[in-house]
mmCIF file of C-alpha atoms in Angstrom:
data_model
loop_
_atom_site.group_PDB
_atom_site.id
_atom_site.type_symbol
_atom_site.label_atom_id
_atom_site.label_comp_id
_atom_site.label_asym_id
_atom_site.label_seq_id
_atom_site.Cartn_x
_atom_site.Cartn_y
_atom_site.Cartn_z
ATOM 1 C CA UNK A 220 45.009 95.814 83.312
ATOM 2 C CA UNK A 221 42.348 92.982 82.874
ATOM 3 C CA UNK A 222 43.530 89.882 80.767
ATOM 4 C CA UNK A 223 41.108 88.671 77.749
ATOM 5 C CA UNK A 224 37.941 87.775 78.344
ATOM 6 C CA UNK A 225 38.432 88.995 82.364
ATOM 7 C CA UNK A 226 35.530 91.173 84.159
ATOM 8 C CA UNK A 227 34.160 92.333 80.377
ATOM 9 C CA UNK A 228 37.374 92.591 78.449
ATOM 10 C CA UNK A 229 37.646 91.114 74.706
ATOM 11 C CA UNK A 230 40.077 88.675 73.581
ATOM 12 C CA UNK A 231 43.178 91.497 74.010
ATOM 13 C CA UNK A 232 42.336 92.227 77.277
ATOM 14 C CA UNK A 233 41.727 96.019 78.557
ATOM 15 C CA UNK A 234 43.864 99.119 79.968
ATOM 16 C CA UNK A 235 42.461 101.519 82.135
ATOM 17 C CA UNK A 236 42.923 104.410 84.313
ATOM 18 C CA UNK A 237 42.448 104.053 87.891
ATOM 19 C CA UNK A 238 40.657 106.947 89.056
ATOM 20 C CA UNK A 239 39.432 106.091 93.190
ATOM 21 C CA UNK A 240 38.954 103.115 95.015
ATOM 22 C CA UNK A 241 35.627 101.720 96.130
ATOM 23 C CA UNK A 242 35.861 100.388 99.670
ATOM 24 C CA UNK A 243 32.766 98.470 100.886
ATOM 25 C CA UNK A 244 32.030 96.127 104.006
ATOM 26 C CA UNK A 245 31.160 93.270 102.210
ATOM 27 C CA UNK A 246 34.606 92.064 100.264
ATOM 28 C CA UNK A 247 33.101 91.095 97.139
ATOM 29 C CA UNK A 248 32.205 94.520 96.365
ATOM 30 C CA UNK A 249 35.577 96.299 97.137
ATOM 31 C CA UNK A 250 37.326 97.280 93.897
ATOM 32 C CA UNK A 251 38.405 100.318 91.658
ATOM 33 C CA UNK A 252 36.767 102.985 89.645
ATOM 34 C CA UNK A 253 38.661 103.101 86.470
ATOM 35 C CA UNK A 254 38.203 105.473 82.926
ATOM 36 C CA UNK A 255 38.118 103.890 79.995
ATOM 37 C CA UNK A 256 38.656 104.509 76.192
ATOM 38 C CA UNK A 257 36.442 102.126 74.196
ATOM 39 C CA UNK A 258 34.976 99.708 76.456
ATOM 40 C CA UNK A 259 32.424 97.516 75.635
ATOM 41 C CA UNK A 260 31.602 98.680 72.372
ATOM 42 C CA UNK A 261 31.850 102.580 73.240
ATOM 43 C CA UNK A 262 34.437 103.285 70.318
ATOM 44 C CA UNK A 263 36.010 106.690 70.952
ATOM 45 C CA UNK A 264 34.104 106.986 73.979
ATOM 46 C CA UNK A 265 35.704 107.488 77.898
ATOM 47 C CA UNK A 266 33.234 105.508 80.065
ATOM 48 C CA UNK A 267 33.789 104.535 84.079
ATOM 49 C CA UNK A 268 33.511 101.196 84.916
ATOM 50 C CA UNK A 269 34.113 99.133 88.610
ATOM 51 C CA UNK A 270 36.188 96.596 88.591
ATOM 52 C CA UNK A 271 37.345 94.021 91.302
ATOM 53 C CA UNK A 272 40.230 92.593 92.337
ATOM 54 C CA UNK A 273 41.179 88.728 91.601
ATOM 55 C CA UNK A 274 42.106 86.454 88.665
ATOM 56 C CA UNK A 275 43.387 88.219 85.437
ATOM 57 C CA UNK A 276 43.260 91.716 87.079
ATOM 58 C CA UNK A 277 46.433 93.499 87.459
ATOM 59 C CA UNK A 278 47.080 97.082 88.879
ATOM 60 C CA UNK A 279 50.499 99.119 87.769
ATOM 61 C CA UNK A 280 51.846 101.716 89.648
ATOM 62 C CA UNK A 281 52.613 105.138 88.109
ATOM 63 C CA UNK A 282 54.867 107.370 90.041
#
């Protein structure tokens, strides 16, 4: 869940579906792939973004 205006997300913020991790050996490149439903202008369109961990980002489990 990114807050507004966090990593590319509009003034409601964005919910996506984690769908892998990225692990890299530089830190700042670490983060998640993640499906999305009408990101960045897509509307009615699944795209697959990366984002990273760190302010305004916020992962919920789903057993």
């Amino acid at each position: 869940m990114l807050q507004a205006y966090t990593q590319g997300a509009g003034a409601y913020g964005h919910v996506g579906v984690v769908e892998s991790g990225v692990s890299a050996t530089s830190a700042n490149a670490n983060g998640v792939n993640v499906s999305n439903m009408n990101w960045n202008g897509g509307w009615n369109q699944v795209s697959y973004w990366k984002f990273h961990p760190g302010a305004g980002v916020t992962f919920v489990w789903h057993p």
